[in-house]
mmCIF file of C-alpha atoms and ligand atoms in Angstrom:
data_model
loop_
_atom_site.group_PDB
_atom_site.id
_atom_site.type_symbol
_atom_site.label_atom_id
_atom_site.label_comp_id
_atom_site.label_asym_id
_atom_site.label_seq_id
_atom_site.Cartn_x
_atom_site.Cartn_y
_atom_site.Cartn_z
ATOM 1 C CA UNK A 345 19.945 -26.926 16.562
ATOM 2 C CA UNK A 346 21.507 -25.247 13.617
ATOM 3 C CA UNK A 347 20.484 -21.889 12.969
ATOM 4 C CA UNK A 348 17.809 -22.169 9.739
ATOM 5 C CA UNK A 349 17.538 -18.132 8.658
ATOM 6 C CA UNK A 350 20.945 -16.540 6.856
ATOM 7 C CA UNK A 351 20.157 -13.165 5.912
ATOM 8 C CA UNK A 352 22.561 -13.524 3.825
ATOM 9 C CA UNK A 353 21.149 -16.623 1.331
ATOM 10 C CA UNK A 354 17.638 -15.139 1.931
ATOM 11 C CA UNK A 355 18.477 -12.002 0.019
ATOM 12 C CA UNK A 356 20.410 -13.945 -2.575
ATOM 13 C CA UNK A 357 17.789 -16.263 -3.044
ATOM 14 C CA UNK A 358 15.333 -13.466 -3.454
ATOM 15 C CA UNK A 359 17.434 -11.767 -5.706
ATOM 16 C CA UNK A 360 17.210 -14.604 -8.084
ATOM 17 C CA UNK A 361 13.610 -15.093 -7.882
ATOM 18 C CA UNK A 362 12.862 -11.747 -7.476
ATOM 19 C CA UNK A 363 13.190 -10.770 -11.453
ATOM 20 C CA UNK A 364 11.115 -13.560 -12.107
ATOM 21 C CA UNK A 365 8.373 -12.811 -9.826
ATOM 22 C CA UNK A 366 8.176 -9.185 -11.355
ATOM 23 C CA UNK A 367 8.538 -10.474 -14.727
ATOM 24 C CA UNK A 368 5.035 -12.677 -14.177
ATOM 25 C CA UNK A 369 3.573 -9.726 -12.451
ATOM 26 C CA UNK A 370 3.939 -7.586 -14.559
ATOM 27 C CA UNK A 371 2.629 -10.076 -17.156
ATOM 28 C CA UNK A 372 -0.199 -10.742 -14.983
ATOM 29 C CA UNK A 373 -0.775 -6.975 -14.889
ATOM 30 C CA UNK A 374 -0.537 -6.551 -18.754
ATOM 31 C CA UNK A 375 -3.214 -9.180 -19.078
ATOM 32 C CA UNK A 376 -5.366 -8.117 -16.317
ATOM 33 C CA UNK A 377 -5.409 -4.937 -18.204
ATOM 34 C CA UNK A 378 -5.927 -6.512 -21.397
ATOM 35 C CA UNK A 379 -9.180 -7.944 -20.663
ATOM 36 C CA UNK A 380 -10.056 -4.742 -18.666
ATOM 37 C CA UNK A 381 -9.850 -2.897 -22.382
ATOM 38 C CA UNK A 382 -7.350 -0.819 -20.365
ATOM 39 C CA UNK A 383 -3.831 0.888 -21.083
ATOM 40 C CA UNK A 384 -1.306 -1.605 -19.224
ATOM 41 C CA UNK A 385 0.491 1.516 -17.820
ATOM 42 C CA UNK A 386 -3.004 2.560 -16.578
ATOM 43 C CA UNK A 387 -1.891 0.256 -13.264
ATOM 44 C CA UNK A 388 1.154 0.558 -10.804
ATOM 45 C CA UNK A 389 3.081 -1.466 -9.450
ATOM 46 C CA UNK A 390 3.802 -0.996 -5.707
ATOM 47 C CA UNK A 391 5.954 -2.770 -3.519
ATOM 48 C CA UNK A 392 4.815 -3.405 -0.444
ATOM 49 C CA UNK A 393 8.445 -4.008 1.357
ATOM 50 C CA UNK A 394 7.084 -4.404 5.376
ATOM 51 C CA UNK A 395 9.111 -6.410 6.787
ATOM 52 C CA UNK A 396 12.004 -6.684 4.130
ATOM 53 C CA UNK A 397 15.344 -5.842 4.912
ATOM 54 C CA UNK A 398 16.966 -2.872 3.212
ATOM 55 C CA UNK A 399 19.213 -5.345 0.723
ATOM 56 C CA UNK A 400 15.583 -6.873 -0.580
ATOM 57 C CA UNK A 401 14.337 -3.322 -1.468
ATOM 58 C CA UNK A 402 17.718 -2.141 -2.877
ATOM 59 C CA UNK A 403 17.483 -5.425 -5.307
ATOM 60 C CA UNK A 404 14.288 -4.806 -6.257
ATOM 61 C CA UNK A 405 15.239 -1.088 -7.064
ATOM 62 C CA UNK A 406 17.783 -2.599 -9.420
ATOM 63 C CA UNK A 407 15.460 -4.713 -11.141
ATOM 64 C CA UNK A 408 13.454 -1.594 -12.178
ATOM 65 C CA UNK A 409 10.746 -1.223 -9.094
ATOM 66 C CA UNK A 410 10.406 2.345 -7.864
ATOM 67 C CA UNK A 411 7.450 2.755 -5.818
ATOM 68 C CA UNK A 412 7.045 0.937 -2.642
ATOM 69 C CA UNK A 413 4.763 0.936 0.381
ATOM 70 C CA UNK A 414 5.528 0.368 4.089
ATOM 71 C CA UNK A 415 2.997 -0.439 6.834
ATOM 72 C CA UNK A 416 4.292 0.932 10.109
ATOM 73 C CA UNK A 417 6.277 4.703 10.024
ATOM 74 C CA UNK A 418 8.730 3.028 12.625
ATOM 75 C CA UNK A 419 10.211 0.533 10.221
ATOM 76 C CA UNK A 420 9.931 2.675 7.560
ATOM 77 C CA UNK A 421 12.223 5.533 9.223
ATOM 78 C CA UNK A 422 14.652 3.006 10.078
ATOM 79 C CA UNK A 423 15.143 1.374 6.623
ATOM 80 C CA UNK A 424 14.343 3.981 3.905
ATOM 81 C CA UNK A 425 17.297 5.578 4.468
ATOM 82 C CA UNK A 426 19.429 2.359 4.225
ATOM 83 C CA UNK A 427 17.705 1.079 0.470
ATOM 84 C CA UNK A 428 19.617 3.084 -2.525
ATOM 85 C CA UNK A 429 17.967 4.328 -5.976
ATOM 86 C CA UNK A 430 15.729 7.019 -6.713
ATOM 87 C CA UNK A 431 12.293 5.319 -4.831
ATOM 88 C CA UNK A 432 9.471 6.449 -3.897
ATOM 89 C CA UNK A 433 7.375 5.554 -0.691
ATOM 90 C CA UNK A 434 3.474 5.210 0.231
ATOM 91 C CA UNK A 435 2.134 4.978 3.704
ATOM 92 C CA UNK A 436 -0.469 1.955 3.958
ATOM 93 C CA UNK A 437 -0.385 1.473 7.305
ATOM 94 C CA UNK A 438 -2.640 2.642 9.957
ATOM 95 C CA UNK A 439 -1.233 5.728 11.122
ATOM 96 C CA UNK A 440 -1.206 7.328 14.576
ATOM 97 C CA UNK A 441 -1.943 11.042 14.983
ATOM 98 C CA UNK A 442 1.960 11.166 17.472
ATOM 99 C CA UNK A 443 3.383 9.888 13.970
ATOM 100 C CA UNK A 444 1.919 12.383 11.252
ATOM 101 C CA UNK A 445 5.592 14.450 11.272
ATOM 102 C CA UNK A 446 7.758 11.712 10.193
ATOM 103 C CA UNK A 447 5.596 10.265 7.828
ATOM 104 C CA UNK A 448 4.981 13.360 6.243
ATOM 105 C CA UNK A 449 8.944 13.419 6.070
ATOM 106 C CA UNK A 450 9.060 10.023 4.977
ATOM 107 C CA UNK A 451 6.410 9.544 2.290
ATOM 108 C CA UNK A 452 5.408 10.664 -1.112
ATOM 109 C CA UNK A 453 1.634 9.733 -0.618
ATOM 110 C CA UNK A 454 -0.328 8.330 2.597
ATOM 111 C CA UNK A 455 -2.827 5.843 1.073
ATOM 112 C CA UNK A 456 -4.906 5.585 4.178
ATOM 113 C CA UNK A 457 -6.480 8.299 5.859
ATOM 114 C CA UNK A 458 -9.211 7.006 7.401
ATOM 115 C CA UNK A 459 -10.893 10.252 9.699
ATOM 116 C CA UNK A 460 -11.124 13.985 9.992
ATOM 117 C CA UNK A 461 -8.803 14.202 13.350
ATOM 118 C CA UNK A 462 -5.858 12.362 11.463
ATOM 119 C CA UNK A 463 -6.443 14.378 8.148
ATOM 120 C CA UNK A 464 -6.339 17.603 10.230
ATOM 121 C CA UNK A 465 -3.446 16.291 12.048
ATOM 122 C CA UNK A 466 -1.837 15.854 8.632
ATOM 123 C CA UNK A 467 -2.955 19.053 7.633
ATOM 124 C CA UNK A 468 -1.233 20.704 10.291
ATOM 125 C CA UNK A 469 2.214 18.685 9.955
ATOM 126 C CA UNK A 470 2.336 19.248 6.433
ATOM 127 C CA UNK A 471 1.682 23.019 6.693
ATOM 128 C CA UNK A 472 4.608 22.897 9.211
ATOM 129 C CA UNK A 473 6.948 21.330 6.489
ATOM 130 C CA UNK A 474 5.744 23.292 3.919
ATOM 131 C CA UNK A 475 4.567 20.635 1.671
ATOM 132 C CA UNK A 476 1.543 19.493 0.523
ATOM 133 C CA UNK A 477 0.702 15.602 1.290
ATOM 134 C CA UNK A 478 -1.385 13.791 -1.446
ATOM 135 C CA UNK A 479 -3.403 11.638 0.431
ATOM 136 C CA UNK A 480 -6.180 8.345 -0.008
ATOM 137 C CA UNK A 481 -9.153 7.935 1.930
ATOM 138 C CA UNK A 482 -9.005 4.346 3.041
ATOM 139 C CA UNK A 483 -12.553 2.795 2.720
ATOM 140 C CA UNK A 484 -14.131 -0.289 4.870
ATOM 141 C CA UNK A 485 -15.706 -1.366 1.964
ATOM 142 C CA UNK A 486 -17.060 -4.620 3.652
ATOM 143 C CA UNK A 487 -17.968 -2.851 7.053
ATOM 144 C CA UNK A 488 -15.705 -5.493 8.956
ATOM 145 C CA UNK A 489 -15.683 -4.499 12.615
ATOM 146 C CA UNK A 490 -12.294 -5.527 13.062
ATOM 147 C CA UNK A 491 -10.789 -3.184 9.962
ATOM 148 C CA UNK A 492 -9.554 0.567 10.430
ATOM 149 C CA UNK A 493 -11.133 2.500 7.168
ATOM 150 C CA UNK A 494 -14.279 4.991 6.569
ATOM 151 C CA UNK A 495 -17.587 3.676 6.205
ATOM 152 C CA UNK A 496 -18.557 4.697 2.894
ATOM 153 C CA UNK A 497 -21.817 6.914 4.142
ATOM 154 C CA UNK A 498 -19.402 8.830 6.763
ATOM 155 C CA UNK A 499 -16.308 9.349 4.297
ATOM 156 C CA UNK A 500 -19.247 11.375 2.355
ATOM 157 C CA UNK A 501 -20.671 13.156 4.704
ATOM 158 C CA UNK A 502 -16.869 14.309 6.204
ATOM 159 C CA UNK A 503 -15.357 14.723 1.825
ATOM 160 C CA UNK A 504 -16.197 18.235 1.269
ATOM 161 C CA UNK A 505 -14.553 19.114 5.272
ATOM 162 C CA UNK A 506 -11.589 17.085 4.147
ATOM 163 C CA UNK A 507 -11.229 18.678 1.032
ATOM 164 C CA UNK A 508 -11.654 21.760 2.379
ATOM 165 C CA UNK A 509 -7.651 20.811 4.540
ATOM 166 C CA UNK A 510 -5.129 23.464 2.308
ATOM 167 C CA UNK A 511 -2.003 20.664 2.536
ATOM 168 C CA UNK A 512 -3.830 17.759 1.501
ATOM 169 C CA UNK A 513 -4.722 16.929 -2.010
ATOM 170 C CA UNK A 514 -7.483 13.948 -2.227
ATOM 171 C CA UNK A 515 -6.167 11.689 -4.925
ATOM 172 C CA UNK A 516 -8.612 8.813 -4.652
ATOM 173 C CA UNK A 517 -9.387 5.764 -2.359
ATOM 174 C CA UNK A 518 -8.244 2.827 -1.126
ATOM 175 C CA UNK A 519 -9.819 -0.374 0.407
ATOM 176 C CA UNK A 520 -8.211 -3.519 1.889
ATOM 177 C CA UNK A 521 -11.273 -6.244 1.376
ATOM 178 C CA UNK A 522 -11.936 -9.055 3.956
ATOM 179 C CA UNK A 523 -8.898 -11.877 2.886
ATOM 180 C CA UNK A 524 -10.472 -14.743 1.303
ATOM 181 C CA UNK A 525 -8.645 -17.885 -0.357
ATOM 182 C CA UNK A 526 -10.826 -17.100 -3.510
ATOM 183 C CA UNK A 527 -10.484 -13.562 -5.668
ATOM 184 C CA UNK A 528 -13.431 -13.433 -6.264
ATOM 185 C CA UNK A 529 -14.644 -12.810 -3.682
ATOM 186 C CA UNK A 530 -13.141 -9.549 -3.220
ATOM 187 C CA UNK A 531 -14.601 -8.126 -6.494
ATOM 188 C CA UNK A 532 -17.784 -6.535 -4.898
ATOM 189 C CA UNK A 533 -15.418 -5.113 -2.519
ATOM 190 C CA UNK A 534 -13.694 -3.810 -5.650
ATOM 191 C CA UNK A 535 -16.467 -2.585 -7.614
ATOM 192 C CA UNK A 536 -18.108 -0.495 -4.618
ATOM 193 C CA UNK A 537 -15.049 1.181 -4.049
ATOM 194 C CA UNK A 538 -15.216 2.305 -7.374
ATOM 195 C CA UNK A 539 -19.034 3.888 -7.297
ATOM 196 C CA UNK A 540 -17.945 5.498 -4.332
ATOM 197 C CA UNK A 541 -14.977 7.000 -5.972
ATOM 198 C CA UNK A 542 -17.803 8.289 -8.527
ATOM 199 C CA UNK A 543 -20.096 9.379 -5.746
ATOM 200 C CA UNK A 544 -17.236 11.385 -4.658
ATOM 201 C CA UNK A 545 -16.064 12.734 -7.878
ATOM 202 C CA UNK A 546 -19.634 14.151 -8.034
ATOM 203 C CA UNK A 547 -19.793 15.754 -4.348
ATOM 204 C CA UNK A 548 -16.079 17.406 -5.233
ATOM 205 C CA UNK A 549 -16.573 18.655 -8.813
ATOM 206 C CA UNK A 550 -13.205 16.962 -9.764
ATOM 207 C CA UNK A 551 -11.822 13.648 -10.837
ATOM 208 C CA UNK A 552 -10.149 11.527 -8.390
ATOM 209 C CA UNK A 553 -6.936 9.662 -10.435
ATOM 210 C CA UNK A 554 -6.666 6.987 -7.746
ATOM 211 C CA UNK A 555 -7.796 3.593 -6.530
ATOM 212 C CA UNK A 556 -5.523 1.538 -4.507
ATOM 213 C CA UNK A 557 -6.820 -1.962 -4.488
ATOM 214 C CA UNK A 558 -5.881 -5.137 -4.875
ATOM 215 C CA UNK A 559 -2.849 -7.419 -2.693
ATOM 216 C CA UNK A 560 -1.235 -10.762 -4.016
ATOM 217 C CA UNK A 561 -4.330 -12.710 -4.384
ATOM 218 C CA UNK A 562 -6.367 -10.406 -5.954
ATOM 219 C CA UNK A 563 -4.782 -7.934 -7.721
ATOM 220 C CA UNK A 564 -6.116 -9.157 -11.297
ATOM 221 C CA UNK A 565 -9.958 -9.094 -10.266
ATOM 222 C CA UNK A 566 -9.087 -5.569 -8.898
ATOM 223 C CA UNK A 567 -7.670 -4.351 -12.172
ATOM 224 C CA UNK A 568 -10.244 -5.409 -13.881
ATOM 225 C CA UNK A 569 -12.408 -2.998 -11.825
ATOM 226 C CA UNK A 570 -10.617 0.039 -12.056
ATOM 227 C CA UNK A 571 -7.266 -0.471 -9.587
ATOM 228 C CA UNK A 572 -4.540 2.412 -10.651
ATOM 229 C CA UNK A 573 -2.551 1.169 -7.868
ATOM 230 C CA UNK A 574 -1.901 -2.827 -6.710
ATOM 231 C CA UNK A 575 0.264 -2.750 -3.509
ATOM 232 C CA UNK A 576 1.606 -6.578 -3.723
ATOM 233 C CA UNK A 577 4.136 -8.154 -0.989
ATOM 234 C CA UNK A 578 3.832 -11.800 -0.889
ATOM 235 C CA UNK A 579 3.524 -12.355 -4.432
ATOM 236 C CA UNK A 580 7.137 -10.255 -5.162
ATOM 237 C CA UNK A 581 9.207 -11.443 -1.879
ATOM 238 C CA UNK A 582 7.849 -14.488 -0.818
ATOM 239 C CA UNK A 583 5.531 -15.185 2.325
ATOM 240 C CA UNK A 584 6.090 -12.663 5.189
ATOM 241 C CA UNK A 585 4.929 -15.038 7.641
ATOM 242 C CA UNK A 586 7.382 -18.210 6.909
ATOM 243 C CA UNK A 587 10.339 -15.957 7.322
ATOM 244 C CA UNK A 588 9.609 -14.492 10.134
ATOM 245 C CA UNK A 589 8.448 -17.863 12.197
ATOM 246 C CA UNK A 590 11.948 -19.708 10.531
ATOM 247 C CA UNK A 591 14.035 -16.671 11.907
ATOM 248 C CA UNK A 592 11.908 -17.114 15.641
ATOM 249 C CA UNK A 593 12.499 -20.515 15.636
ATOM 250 C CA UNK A 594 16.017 -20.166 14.948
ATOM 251 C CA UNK A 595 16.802 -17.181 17.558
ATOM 252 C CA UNK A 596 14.549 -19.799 20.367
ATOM 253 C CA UNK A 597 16.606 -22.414 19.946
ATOM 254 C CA UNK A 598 19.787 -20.448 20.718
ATOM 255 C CA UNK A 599 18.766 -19.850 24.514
HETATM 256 C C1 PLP B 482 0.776 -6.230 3.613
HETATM 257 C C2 PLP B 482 -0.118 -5.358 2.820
HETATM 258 C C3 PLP B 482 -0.256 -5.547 1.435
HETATM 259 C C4 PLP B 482 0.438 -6.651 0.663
HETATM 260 O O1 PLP B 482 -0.145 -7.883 0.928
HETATM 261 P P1 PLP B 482 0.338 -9.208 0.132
HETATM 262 O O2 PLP B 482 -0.803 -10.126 0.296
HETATM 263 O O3 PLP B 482 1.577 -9.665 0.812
HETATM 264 O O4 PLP B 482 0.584 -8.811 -1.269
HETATM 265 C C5 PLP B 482 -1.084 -4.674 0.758
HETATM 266 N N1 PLP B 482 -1.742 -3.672 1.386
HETATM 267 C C6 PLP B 482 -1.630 -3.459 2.707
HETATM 268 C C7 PLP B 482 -2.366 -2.337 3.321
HETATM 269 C C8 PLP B 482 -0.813 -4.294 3.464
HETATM 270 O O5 PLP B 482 -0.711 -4.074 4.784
#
Protein backbone atom coordinates (compact mmCIF):
# COMPACT_ATOMS: atom_id res chain seq x y z
CA UNK A 1 0.00 0.00 0.00
CA UNK A 2 1.09 3.42 -1.01
CA UNK A 3 2.22 5.58 1.60
CA UNK A 4 -0.98 8.22 2.30
CA UNK A 5 0.95 11.09 4.66
CA UNK A 6 3.68 13.51 2.65
CA UNK A 7 4.88 15.94 5.01
CA UNK A 8 5.60 17.65 2.40
CA UNK A 9 1.81 18.33 0.68
CA UNK A 10 0.48 18.43 4.30
CA UNK A 11 2.33 21.63 5.04
CA UNK A 12 1.56 23.02 1.62
CA UNK A 13 -1.88 22.26 1.89
CA UNK A 14 -2.02 23.90 5.26
CA UNK A 15 -0.29 26.74 4.09
CA UNK A 16 -3.05 27.47 1.72
CA UNK A 17 -5.80 26.97 4.05
CA UNK A 18 -4.11 28.20 6.80
CA UNK A 19 -4.69 32.17 5.90
CA UNK A 20 -8.10 31.36 5.43
CA UNK A 21 -8.75 29.65 8.58
CA UNK A 22 -7.19 32.72 10.49
CA UNK A 23 -8.93 35.08 8.34
CA UNK A 24 -12.55 33.46 9.65
CA UNK A 25 -11.14 33.32 13.08
CA UNK A 26 -10.31 36.21 13.48
CA UNK A 27 -13.69 37.26 12.03
CA UNK A 28 -15.31 34.97 14.32
CA UNK A 29 -13.35 36.68 17.11
CA UNK A 30 -14.30 40.28 15.97
CA UNK A 31 -17.91 39.25 16.13
CA UNK A 32 -17.78 37.28 19.22
CA UNK A 33 -16.52 40.46 20.62
CA UNK A 34 -18.99 42.50 18.99
CA UNK A 35 -21.89 41.09 20.65
CA UNK A 36 -19.82 40.85 23.91
CA UNK A 37 -19.85 45.00 23.72
CA UNK A 38 -16.10 44.28 23.88
CA UNK A 39 -12.83 45.81 22.21
CA UNK A 40 -11.94 43.04 19.45
CA UNK A 41 -8.25 43.34 20.57
CA UNK A 42 -9.62 42.67 24.11
CA UNK A 43 -9.09 38.68 22.94
CA UNK A 44 -5.89 36.74 21.75
CA UNK A 45 -5.31 34.63 19.55
CA UNK A 46 -3.19 31.58 20.53
CA UNK A 47 -2.00 28.86 18.59
CA UNK A 48 -2.10 25.83 19.99
CA UNK A 49 0.72 24.04 17.61
CA UNK A 50 0.94 20.30 19.62
CA UNK A 51 1.62 18.14 17.38
CA UNK A 52 2.54 20.41 14.29
CA UNK A 53 5.68 20.20 12.69
CA UNK A 54 8.05 23.15 12.84
CA UNK A 55 7.21 24.21 8.89
CA UNK A 56 3.26 24.54 10.11
CA UNK A 57 4.27 26.99 12.93
CA UNK A 58 6.87 28.87 10.80
CA UNK A 59 3.81 29.43 8.14
CA UNK A 60 1.61 30.48 10.50
CA UNK A 61 4.29 32.99 11.88
CA UNK A 62 4.31 34.39 8.37
CA UNK A 63 0.76 34.84 8.15
CA UNK A 64 0.91 37.20 11.20
CA UNK A 65 0.34 34.61 14.35
CA UNK A 66 2.74 35.22 17.21
CA UNK A 67 1.65 33.56 20.23
CA UNK A 68 1.37 29.89 20.40
CA UNK A 69 0.85 27.18 23.00
CA UNK A 70 2.35 23.67 23.29
CA UNK A 71 1.05 20.82 25.47
CA UNK A 72 3.97 18.63 26.46
CA UNK A 73 7.66 20.55 27.37
CA UNK A 74 9.27 17.52 25.41
CA UNK A 75 7.91 18.47 22.03
CA UNK A 76 8.09 21.83 22.71
CA UNK A 77 12.06 21.79 23.39
CA UNK A 78 12.50 19.88 20.36
CA UNK A 79 10.61 22.15 17.88
CA UNK A 80 10.69 25.76 19.20
CA UNK A 81 13.95 26.10 18.27
CA UNK A 82 13.37 24.82 14.67
CA UNK A 83 10.04 27.47 13.89
CA UNK A 84 11.55 31.10 12.82
CA UNK A 85 9.94 34.69 13.66
CA UNK A 86 9.77 36.57 16.70
CA UNK A 87 6.98 34.03 18.69
CA UNK A 88 6.04 33.68 21.71
CA UNK A 89 5.15 30.39 23.67
CA UNK A 90 2.53 29.33 26.54
CA UNK A 91 2.68 26.14 28.46
CA UNK A 92 -0.92 24.41 28.51
CA UNK A 93 0.03 21.24 29.23
CA UNK A 94 0.11 19.42 32.42
CA UNK A 95 3.42 19.91 33.71
CA UNK A 96 5.66 17.64 35.80
CA UNK A 97 7.58 19.04 38.77
CA UNK A 98 11.28 17.00 36.86
CA UNK A 99 10.24 19.50 33.93
CA UNK A 100 9.79 23.05 35.66
CA UNK A 101 13.65 24.10 34.33
CA UNK A 102 13.09 23.79 30.74
CA UNK A 103 9.84 25.12 30.61
CA UNK A 104 10.76 27.98 32.47
CA UNK A 105 13.52 28.25 29.63
CA UNK A 106 11.11 27.59 27.08
CA UNK A 107 8.00 29.66 27.81
CA UNK A 108 6.78 33.16 28.13
CA UNK A 109 3.74 32.19 30.40
CA UNK A 110 2.64 28.65 31.95
CA UNK A 111 -1.19 28.75 31.69
CA UNK A 112 -1.71 25.85 34.01
CA UNK A 113 -0.54 25.64 37.37
CA UNK A 114 -2.70 23.60 39.00
CA UNK A 115 -1.06 23.10 42.96
CA UNK A 116 1.19 24.62 45.55
CA UNK A 117 4.15 21.83 45.11
CA UNK A 118 4.40 22.67 41.25
CA UNK A 119 4.06 26.53 41.86
CA UNK A 120 6.87 26.25 44.47
CA UNK A 121 8.73 24.09 42.17
CA UNK A 122 8.38 26.92 39.66
CA UNK A 123 9.22 29.30 42.13
CA UNK A 124 12.39 27.80 42.78
CA UNK A 125 13.44 27.20 38.96
CA UNK A 126 12.62 30.57 38.09
CA UNK A 127 14.59 32.13 40.99
CA UNK A 128 17.45 29.93 39.64
CA UNK A 129 17.16 31.62 36.12
CA UNK A 130 16.62 34.79 37.38
CA UNK A 131 13.35 35.46 35.84
CA UNK A 132 10.12 35.86 36.91
CA UNK A 133 7.39 33.30 35.33
CA UNK A 134 3.84 34.79 34.81
CA UNK A 135 1.76 32.07 35.51
CA UNK A 136 -2.38 30.82 35.30
CA UNK A 137 -4.03 28.85 37.78
CA UNK A 138 -5.75 26.16 35.80
CA UNK A 139 -9.31 25.62 37.25
CA UNK A 140 -11.56 22.22 37.15
CA UNK A 141 -14.36 24.22 36.66
CA UNK A 142 -16.73 21.15 36.14
CA UNK A 143 -15.06 18.99 38.99
CA UNK A 144 -14.43 16.11 36.34
CA UNK A 145 -12.50 13.37 38.11
CA UNK A 146 -10.61 12.57 35.20
CA UNK A 147 -9.20 16.44 34.59
CA UNK A 148 -5.85 17.85 36.20
CA UNK A 149 -6.92 21.61 37.49
CA UNK A 150 -7.80 23.25 41.09
CA UNK A 151 -11.06 22.87 42.51
CA UNK A 152 -12.28 26.24 42.78
CA UNK A 153 -12.75 26.13 46.88
CA UNK A 154 -8.95 24.80 47.20
CA UNK A 155 -7.33 27.28 44.52
CA UNK A 156 -8.83 29.89 47.26
CA UNK A 157 -7.89 28.65 50.14
CA UNK A 158 -3.98 27.97 48.63
CA UNK A 159 -4.22 32.05 46.40
CA UNK A 160 -2.83 34.19 49.01
CA UNK A 161 0.29 31.14 49.68
CA UNK A 162 0.71 31.22 45.94
CA UNK A 163 0.84 34.73 45.67
CA UNK A 164 2.93 35.01 48.33
CA UNK A 165 5.91 32.75 45.58
CA UNK A 166 8.53 36.04 44.72
CA UNK A 167 9.07 34.57 40.82
CA UNK A 168 5.62 34.05 39.98
CA UNK A 169 3.24 36.71 38.97
CA UNK A 170 -0.62 35.41 39.01
CA UNK A 171 -2.05 36.73 35.79
CA UNK A 172 -5.45 35.06 35.83
CA UNK A 173 -7.06 31.57 35.22
CA UNK A 174 -7.64 29.11 32.97
CA UNK A 175 -10.18 26.20 32.59
CA UNK A 176 -10.47 23.43 29.96
CA UNK A 177 -14.48 22.51 30.27
CA UNK A 178 -15.77 18.88 29.82
CA UNK A 179 -15.77 18.54 25.55
CA UNK A 180 -19.20 18.53 24.38
CA UNK A 181 -20.46 18.52 20.59
CA UNK A 182 -22.62 21.62 21.62
CA UNK A 183 -20.96 25.21 22.89
CA UNK A 184 -23.16 25.73 24.88
CA UNK A 185 -22.70 23.73 26.96
CA UNK A 186 -19.47 24.92 28.07
CA UNK A 187 -20.77 28.44 28.95
CA UNK A 188 -21.46 27.73 32.72
CA UNK A 189 -18.07 26.37 32.68
CA UNK A 190 -17.17 29.79 31.26
CA UNK A 191 -19.05 32.03 33.37
CA UNK A 192 -17.85 30.36 36.81
CA UNK A 193 -14.46 30.74 35.85
CA UNK A 194 -15.07 34.19 35.61
CA UNK A 195 -16.74 34.79 39.34
CA UNK A 196 -13.92 32.98 40.52
CA UNK A 197 -11.50 35.21 38.81
CA UNK A 198 -13.59 38.00 40.81
CA UNK A 199 -13.53 36.03 44.02
CA UNK A 200 -9.90 36.10 43.58
CA UNK A 201 -9.39 39.60 42.55
CA UNK A 202 -11.07 40.33 45.93
CA UNK A 203 -8.88 37.86 48.23
CA UNK A 204 -5.57 39.51 46.33
CA UNK A 205 -6.42 43.24 46.31
CA UNK A 206 -5.44 43.34 42.55
CA UNK A 207 -6.90 42.73 39.15
CA UNK A 208 -6.17 39.61 37.42
CA UNK A 209 -5.80 40.58 33.31
CA UNK A 210 -6.31 36.95 32.31
CA UNK A 211 -8.77 34.23 31.39
CA UNK A 212 -7.73 31.53 29.14
CA UNK A 213 -10.80 29.81 27.89
CA UNK A 214 -12.24 28.65 25.11
CA UNK A 215 -10.75 25.71 22.23
CA UNK A 216 -12.16 25.31 18.57
CA UNK A 217 -15.66 24.63 19.44
CA UNK A 218 -16.22 27.07 21.83
CA UNK A 219 -14.21 29.84 21.67
CA UNK A 220 -17.17 32.36 20.71
CA UNK A 221 -19.46 31.40 23.82
CA UNK A 222 -16.18 31.90 25.84
CA UNK A 223 -15.60 35.39 24.54
CA UNK A 224 -18.66 36.33 25.16
CA UNK A 225 -17.96 35.62 28.87
CA UNK A 226 -14.91 37.32 29.41
CA UNK A 227 -12.00 34.99 27.50
CA UNK A 228 -8.68 37.36 27.01
CA UNK A 229 -7.07 34.37 25.71
CA UNK A 230 -8.67 31.46 23.13
CA UNK A 231 -5.97 28.73 22.66
CA UNK A 232 -7.47 27.12 19.25
CA UNK A 233 -5.70 24.02 17.34
CA UNK A 234 -8.14 22.19 15.32
CA UNK A 235 -9.95 25.02 14.05
CA UNK A 236 -6.38 26.75 12.55
CA UNK A 237 -4.50 23.35 11.39
CA UNK A 238 -6.96 20.93 10.80
CA UNK A 239 -7.90 17.78 13.03
CA UNK A 240 -4.93 16.49 15.12
CA UNK A 241 -6.34 13.17 15.25
CA UNK A 242 -6.84 12.36 11.29
CA UNK A 243 -3.23 13.14 10.72
CA UNK A 244 -1.84 11.35 13.06
CA UNK A 245 -4.00 7.90 12.44
CA UNK A 246 -3.28 8.56 8.27
CA UNK A 247 0.55 8.86 9.11
CA UNK A 248 0.11 5.32 11.55
CA UNK A 249 -1.58 3.71 9.01
CA UNK A 250 0.85 4.56 6.50
CA UNK A 251 4.18 3.71 8.64
CA UNK A 252 1.98 -0.06 9.51
CA UNK A 253 1.65 -0.89 6.28
CA UNK A 254 5.37 -0.55 5.49
CA UNK A 255 6.37 -3.63 7.81
C1 LIG B 1 -5.23 20.83 22.41
C2 LIG B 1 -5.60 21.92 23.34
C3 LIG B 1 -6.31 23.04 22.87
C4 LIG B 1 -6.78 23.21 21.44
O1 LIG B 1 -7.86 22.37 21.18
P1 LIG B 1 -8.62 22.45 19.75
O2 LIG B 1 -9.93 21.84 20.04
O3 LIG B 1 -7.79 21.66 18.80
O4 LIG B 1 -8.70 23.87 19.37
C5 LIG B 1 -6.59 24.03 23.79
N1 LIG B 1 -6.21 23.95 25.09
C6 LIG B 1 -5.53 22.89 25.56
C7 LIG B 1 -5.13 22.87 26.99
C8 LIG B 1 -5.20 21.85 24.70
O5 LIG B 1 -4.53 20.80 25.19
Amino acid sequence: MERIYDSRFTIYDCRMSLAENIETIQRQIDAACQRAGRAPDSVTLLAVAKTQPPEVVTAAAALGLTLFGENKVQEAKAKIPLCSGRLRWHFIGHLQSNKCRDAIELFEMIQSVDSLLLAQELNKRAEQASKTMPILLEVNAAGEGSKFGYAPERLLAELKELNALPRLEIQGLMTVPPWSPEPEKSRPHFRRLRELKVQCEHILGAPLPHLSMGMSGDFEVAIEEGATLVRIGTALFGPRLAAKRAATAGTASET
